[in-house]
Short mmCIF file of C-alpha atoms in Angstrom, two decimals:
data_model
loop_
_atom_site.label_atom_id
_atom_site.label_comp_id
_atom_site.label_asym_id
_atom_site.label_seq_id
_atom_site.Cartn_x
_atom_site.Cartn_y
_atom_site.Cartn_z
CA UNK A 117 -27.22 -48.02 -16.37
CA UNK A 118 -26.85 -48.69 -20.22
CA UNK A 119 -26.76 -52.90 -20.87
CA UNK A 120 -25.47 -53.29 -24.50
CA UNK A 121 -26.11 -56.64 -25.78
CA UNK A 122 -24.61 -58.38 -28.83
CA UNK A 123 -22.27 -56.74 -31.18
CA UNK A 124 -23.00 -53.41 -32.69
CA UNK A 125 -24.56 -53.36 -36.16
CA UNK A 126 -26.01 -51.20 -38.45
CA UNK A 127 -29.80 -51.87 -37.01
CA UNK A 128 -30.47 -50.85 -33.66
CA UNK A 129 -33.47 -50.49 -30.85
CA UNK A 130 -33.04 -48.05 -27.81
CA UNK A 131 -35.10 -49.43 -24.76
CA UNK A 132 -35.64 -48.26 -21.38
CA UNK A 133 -37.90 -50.06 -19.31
CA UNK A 134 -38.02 -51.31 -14.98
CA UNK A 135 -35.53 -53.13 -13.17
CA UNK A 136 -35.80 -56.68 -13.06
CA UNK A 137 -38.12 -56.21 -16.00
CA UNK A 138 -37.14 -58.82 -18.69
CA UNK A 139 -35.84 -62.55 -19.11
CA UNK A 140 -32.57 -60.91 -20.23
CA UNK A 141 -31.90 -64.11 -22.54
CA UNK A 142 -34.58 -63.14 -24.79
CA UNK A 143 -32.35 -59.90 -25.45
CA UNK A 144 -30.04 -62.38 -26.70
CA UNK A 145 -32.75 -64.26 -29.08
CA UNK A 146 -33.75 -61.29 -30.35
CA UNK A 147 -30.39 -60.02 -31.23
CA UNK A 148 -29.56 -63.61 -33.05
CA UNK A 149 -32.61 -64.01 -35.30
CA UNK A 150 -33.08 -59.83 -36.29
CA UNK A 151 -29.44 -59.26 -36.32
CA UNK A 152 -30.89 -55.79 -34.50
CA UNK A 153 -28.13 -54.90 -31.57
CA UNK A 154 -30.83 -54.06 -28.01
CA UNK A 155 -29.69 -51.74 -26.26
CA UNK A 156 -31.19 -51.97 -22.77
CA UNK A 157 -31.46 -49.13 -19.99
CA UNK A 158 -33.76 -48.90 -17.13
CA UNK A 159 -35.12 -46.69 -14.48
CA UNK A 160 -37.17 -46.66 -11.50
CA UNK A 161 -40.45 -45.36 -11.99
CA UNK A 162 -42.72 -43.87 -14.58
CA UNK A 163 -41.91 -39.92 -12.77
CA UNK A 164 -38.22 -40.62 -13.20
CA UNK A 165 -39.22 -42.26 -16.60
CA UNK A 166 -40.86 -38.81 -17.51
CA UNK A 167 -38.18 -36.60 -16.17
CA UNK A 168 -35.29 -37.91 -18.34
CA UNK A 169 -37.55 -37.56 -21.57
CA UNK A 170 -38.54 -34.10 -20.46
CA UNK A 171 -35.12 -33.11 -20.66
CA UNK A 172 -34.37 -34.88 -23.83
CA UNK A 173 -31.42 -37.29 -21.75
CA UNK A 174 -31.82 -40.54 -23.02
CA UNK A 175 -32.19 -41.23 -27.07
CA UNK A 176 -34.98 -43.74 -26.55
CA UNK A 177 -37.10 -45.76 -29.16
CA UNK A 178 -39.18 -48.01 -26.62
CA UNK A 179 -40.59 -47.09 -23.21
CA UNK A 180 -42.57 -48.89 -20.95
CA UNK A 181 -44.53 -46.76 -18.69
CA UNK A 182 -47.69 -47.77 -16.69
CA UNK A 183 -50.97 -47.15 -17.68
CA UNK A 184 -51.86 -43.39 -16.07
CA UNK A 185 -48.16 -41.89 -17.52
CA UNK A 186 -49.26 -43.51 -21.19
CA UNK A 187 -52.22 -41.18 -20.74
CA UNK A 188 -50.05 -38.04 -20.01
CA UNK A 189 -47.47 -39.10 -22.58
CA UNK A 190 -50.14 -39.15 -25.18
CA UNK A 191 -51.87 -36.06 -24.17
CA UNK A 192 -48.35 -34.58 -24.81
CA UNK A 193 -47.90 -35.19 -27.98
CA UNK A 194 -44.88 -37.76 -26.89
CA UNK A 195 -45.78 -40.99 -28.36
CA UNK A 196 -45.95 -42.23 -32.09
CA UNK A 197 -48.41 -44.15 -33.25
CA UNK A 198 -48.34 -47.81 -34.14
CA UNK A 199 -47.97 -49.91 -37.32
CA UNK A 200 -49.88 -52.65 -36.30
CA UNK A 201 -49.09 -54.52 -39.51
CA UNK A 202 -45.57 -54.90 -37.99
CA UNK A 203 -47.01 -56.13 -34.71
CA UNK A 204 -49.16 -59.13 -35.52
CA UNK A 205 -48.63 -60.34 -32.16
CA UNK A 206 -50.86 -57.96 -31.24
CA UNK A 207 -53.51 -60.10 -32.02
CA UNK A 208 -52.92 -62.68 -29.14
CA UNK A 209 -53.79 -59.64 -26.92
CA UNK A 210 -56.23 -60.79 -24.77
CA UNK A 211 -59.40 -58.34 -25.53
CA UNK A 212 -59.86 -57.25 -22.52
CA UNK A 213 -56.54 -55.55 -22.13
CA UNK A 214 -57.38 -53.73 -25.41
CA UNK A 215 -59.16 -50.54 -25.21
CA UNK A 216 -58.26 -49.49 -22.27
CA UNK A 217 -59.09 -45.85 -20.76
CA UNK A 218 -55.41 -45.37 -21.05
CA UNK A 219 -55.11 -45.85 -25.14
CA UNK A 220 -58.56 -46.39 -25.99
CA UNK A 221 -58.16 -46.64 -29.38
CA UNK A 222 -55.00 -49.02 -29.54
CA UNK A 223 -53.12 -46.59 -31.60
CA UNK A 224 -50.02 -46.10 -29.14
CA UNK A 225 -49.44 -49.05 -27.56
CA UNK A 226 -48.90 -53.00 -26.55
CA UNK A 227 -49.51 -54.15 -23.44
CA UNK A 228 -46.28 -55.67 -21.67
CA UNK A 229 -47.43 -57.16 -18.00
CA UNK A 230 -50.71 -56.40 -15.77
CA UNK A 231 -50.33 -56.90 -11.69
CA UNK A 232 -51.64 -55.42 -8.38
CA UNK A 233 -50.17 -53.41 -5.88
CA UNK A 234 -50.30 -54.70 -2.10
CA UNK A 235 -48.27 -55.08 0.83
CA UNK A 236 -45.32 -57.73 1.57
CA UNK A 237 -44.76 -58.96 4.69
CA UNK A 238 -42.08 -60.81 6.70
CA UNK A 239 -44.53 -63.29 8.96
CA UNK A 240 -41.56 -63.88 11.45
CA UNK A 241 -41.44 -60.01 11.93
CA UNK A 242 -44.85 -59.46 12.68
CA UNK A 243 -47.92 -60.89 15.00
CA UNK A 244 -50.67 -60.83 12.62
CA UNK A 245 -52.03 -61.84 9.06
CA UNK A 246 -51.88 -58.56 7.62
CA UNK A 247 -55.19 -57.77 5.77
CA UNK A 248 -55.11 -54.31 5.80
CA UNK A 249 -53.59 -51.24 4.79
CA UNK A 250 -53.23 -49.82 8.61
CA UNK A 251 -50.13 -51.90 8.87
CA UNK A 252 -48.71 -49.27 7.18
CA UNK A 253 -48.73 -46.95 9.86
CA UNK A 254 -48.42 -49.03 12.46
CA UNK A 255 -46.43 -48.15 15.73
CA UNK A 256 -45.49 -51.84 16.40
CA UNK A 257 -43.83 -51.75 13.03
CA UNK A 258 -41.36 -48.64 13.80
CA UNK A 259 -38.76 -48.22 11.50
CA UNK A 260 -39.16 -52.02 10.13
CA UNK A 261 -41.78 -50.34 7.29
CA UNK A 262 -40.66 -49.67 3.62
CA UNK A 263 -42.21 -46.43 1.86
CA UNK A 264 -42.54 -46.78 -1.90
CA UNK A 265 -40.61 -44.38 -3.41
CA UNK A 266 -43.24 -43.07 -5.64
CA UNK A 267 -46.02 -40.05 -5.19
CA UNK A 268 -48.56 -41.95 -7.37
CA UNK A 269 -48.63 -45.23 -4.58
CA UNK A 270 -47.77 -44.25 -1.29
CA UNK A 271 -50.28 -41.49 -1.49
CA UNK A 272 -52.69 -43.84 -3.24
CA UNK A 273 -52.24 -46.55 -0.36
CA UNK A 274 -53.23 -43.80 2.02
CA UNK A 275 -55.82 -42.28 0.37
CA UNK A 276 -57.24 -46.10 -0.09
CA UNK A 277 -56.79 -46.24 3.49
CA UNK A 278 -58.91 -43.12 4.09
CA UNK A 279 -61.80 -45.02 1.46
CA UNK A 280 -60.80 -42.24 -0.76
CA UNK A 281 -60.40 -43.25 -4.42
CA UNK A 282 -57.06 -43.24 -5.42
CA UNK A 283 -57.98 -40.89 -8.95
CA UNK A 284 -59.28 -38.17 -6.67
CA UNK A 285 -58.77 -34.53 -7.50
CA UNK A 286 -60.23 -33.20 -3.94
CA UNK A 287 -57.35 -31.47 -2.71
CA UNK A 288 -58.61 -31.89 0.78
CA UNK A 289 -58.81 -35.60 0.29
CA UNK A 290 -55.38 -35.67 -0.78
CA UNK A 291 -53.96 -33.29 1.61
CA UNK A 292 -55.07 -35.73 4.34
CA UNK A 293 -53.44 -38.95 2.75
CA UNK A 294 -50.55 -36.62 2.96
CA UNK A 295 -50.96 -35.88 6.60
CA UNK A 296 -51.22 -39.14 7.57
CA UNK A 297 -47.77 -40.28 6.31
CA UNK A 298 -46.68 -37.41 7.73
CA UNK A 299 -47.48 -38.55 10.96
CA UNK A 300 -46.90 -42.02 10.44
CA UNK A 301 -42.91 -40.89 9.58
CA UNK A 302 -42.97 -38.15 12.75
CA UNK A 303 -43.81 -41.43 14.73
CA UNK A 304 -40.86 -42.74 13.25
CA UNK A 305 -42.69 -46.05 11.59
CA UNK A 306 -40.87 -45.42 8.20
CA UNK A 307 -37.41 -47.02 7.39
CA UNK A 308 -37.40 -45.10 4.45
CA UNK A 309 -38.13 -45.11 1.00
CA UNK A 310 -37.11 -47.70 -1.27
CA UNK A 311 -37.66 -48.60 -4.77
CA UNK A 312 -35.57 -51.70 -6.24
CA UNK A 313 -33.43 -51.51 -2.42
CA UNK A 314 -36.50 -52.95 -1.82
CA UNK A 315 -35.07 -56.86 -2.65
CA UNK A 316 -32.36 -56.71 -0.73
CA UNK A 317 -34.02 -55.30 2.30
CA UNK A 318 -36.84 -57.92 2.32
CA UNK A 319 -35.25 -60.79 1.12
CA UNK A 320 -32.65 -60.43 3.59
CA UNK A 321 -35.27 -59.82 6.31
CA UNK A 322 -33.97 -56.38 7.37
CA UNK A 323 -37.47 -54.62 7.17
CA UNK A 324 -40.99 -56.37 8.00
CA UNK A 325 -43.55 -54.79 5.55
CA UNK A 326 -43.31 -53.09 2.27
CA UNK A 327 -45.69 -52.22 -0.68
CA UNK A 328 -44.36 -53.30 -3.71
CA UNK A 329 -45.74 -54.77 -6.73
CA UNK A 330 -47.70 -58.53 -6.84
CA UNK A 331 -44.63 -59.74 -9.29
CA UNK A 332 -41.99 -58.49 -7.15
CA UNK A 333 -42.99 -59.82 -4.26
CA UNK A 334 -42.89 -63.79 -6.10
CA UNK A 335 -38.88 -62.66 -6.95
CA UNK A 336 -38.41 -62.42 -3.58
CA UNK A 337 -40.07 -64.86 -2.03
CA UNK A 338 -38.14 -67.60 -4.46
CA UNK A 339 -34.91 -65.65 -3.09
CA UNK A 340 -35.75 -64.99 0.55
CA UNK A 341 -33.21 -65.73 2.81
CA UNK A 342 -33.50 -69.16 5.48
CA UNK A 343 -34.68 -66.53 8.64
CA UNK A 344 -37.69 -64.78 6.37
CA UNK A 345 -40.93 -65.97 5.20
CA UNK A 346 -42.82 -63.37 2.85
CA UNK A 347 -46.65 -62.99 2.20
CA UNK A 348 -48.24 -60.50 0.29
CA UNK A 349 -51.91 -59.21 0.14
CA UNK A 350 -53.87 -56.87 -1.69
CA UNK A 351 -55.75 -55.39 1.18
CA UNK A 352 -59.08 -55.19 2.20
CA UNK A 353 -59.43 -51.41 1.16
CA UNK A 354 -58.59 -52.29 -2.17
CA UNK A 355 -55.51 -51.31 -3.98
CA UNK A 356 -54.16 -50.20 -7.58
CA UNK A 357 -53.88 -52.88 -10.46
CA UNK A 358 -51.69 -51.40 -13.42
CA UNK A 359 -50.87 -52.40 -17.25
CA UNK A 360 -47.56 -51.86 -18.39
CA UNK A 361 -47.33 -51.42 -21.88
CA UNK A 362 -44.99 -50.70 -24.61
CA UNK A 363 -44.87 -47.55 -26.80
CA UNK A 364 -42.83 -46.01 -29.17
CA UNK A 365 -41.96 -42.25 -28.83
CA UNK A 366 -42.36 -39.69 -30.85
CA UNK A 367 -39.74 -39.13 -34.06
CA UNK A 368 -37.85 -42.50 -32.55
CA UNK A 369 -35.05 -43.16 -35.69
CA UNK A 370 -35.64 -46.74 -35.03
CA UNK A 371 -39.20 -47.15 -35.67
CA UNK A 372 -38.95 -50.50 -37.66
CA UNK A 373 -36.66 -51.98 -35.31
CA UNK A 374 -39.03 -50.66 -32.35
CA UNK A 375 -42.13 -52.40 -33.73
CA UNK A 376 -40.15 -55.81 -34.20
CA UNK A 377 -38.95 -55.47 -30.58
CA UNK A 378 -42.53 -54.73 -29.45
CA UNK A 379 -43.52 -57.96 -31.81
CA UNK A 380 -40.90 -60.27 -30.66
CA UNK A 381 -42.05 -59.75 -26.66
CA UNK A 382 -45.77 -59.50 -27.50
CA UNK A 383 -45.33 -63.39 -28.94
CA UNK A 384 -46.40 -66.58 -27.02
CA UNK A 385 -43.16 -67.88 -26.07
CA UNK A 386 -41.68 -64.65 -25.06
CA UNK A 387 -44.25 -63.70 -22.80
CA UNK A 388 -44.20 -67.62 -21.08
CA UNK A 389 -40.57 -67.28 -20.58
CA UNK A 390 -41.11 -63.46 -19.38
CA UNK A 391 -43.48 -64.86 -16.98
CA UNK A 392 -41.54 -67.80 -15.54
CA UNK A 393 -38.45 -64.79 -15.31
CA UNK A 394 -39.65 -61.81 -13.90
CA UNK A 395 -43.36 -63.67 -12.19
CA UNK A 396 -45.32 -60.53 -13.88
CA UNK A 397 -48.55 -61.63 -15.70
CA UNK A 398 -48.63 -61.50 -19.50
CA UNK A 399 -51.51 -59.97 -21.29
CA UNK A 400 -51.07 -62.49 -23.85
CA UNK A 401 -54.39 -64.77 -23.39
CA UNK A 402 -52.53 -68.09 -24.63
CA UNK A 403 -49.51 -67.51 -22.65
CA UNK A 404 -52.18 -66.57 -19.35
CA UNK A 405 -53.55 -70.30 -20.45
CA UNK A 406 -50.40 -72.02 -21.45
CA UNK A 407 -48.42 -71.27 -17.97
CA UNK A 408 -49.30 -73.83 -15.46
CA UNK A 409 -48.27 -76.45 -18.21
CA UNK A 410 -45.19 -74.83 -18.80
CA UNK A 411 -44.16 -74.59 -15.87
CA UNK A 412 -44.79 -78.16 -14.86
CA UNK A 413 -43.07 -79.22 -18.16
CA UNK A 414 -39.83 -77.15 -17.23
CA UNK A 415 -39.74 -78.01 -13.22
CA UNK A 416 -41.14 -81.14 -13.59
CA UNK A 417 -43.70 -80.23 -11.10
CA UNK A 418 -47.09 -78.40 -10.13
CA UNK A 419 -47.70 -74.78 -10.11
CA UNK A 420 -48.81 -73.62 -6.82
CA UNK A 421 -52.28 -72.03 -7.76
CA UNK A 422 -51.59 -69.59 -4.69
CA UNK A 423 -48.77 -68.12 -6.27
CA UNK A 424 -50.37 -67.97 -9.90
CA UNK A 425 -53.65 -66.23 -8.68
CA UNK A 426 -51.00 -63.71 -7.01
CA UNK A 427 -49.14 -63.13 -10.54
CA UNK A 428 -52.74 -63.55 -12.42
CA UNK A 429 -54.99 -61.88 -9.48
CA UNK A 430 -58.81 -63.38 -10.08
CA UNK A 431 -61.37 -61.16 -11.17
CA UNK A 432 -62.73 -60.55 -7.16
CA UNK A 433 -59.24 -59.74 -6.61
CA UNK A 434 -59.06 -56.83 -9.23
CA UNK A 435 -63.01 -55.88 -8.89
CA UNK A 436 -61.74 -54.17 -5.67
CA UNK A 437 -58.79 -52.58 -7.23
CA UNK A 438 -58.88 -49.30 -9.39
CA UNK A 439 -56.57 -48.53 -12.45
CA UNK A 440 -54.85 -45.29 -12.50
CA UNK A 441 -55.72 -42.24 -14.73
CA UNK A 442 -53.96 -39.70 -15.54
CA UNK A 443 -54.46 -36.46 -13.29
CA UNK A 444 -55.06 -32.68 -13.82
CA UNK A 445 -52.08 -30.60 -13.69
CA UNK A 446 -53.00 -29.04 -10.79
CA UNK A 447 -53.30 -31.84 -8.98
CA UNK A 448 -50.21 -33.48 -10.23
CA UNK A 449 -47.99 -30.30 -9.30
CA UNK A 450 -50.01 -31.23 -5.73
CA UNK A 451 -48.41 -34.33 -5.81
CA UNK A 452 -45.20 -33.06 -6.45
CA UNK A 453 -45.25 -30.49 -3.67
CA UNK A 454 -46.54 -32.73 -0.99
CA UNK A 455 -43.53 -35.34 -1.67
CA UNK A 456 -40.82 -32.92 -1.92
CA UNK A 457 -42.52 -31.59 1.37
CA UNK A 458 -42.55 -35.12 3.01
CA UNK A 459 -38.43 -35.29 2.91
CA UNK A 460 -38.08 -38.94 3.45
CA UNK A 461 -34.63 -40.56 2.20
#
């Protein structure tokens, strides 16, 4: 779905980033003081990302794809390189989210939000503190578990599962992560596979465990309905933490207007408002300082530190996690075979 904002002008910026991705009012602020008209589409995951610019549909300026599709994009030939001079903002960057393997030169990209990957769970639908990721196969949870409707996680969580990295090439390795969802889903544990459904099914307390992403999981918890009460963890086995970042592609026709959009977001009081919105964790060092103060200035009470250290996950927390890289063909096209094969709705 297209969200046009403000009133068309003569300056414009195409965007396509997540659902539930952006403090939408900042749209608004941006629109005010650049007179440039934001027009706002999303879509649910970096493959359906890449699919629709494959096939040319959507005339994009700004994506905002995860850390392991940047990589592919770039080794395409897809993305245009930055003017930092028109991102300044860039500067507030906190170092070590420069650099990355993904871009390791910064000369595509501006990091957005960082979180983990783990599983949410509904305590009053299960017997246990879930610590691991063998919940999600678990009989006891038949047809009350959510599979992530994307390759790159749910056979990451099982190949984690397995103590398999989750950037292996060994096609055996990945052939039995496969397996076992298979046979998780022939046992009939799955509910099916979800990507923003996912909300609505756990807020309303209509499935008991999910894997979804750290700043998700904080949406729903503030929206959870009076019969649910949501935990997450990022299991014992480790898990996937991610940078989301924003890029420009190549031959955009709004390049100017791109890089201001990337600027505006990148700044200190976007990124505290974006984190009190969508509870993802800014890259932005001052705005990583400045939030516990803002938020007790605008509720007029404390942060929980439990529920920062689950947007912000603590060093320990991410030195058992692994960023994604980008994958040989072959073993992408192995990815793509194995979930058509698994034919879960």
């Amino acid at each position: 779905m297209i969200t046009v904002h403000g009133k068309a002008g003569d300056r414009v910026v195409n965007v396509c980033s997540w659902g539930e991705y952006i403090d939408e009012s900042l749209i608004t602020q941006f629109e005010e003081e650049t007179g440039i008209t934001v027009n706002y589409q999303t879509v649910e995951s970096n493959e359906a990302l890449y699919s629709l610019l494959k096939i040319g549909a959507g005339d994009y300026d700004v994506v905002v794809p995860s850390d392991y599709m940047i990589s592919r994009l770039i080794e395409e030939g897809m993305l245009e390189e930055l003017d930092y001079s028109n991102i300044p903002n860039f500067d507030l960057i906190d170092e070590r989210f420069k650099n990355l393997s993904y871009d390791p030169e910064n000369k595509y990209t501006v990091p957005y939000t960082w979180g983990t990957v783990g599983i949410i769970y509904n305590r009053n639908m299960v017997d246990e503190e879930i610590t691991s990721w063998s919940a999600m196969f678990d009989d006891k949870y038949a047809d009350s578990v959510l599979l992530i409707n994307n390759s790159r996680d749910a056979l990451g969580f099982s190949l984690m599962s397995l103590g398999y990295s989750l950037n292996t090439t060994d096609e055996a390795q990945i052939r039995e992560a496969y397996e076992k969802l298979v046979d998780a889903n022939k046992r009939g544990v799955y509910q099916g596979k979800v990507m923003d459904e996912v909300f609505g099914k756990m807020e309303g307390g209509n499935a008991a465990i999910a894997t979804y992403y750290a700043g998700d999981y904080l949406s729903m918890a503030d929206n959870q309905a009076d019969n649910v009460d949501l935990a997450f963890v990022v299991p014992e086995e480790g898990s996937n933490w991610f940078v989301d970042a924003m890029c420009v592609l190549k031959d955009a026709p709004n390049k100017e207007e791109a890089e201001a959009w990337i600027n505006f977001l990148a700044s200190t009081e976007a990124s505290l408002a974006n984190m009190d919105y969508i509870w993802y964790a800014s890259p932005n060092k001052e705005a990583l300082e400045q939030y516990p103060a803002y938020y007790e200035e605008l509720y007029g009470e404390e942060l929980d530190m439990e529920v920062y250290e689950i947007m912000a996950a603590p060093q320990e927390v991410l030195d058992r996690c692994e960023s994604y890289v980008n994958l040989p063909e072959e073993t992408l096209a192995l990815y793509n075979d194995l979930w058509i094969e698994l034919g879960i709705n």
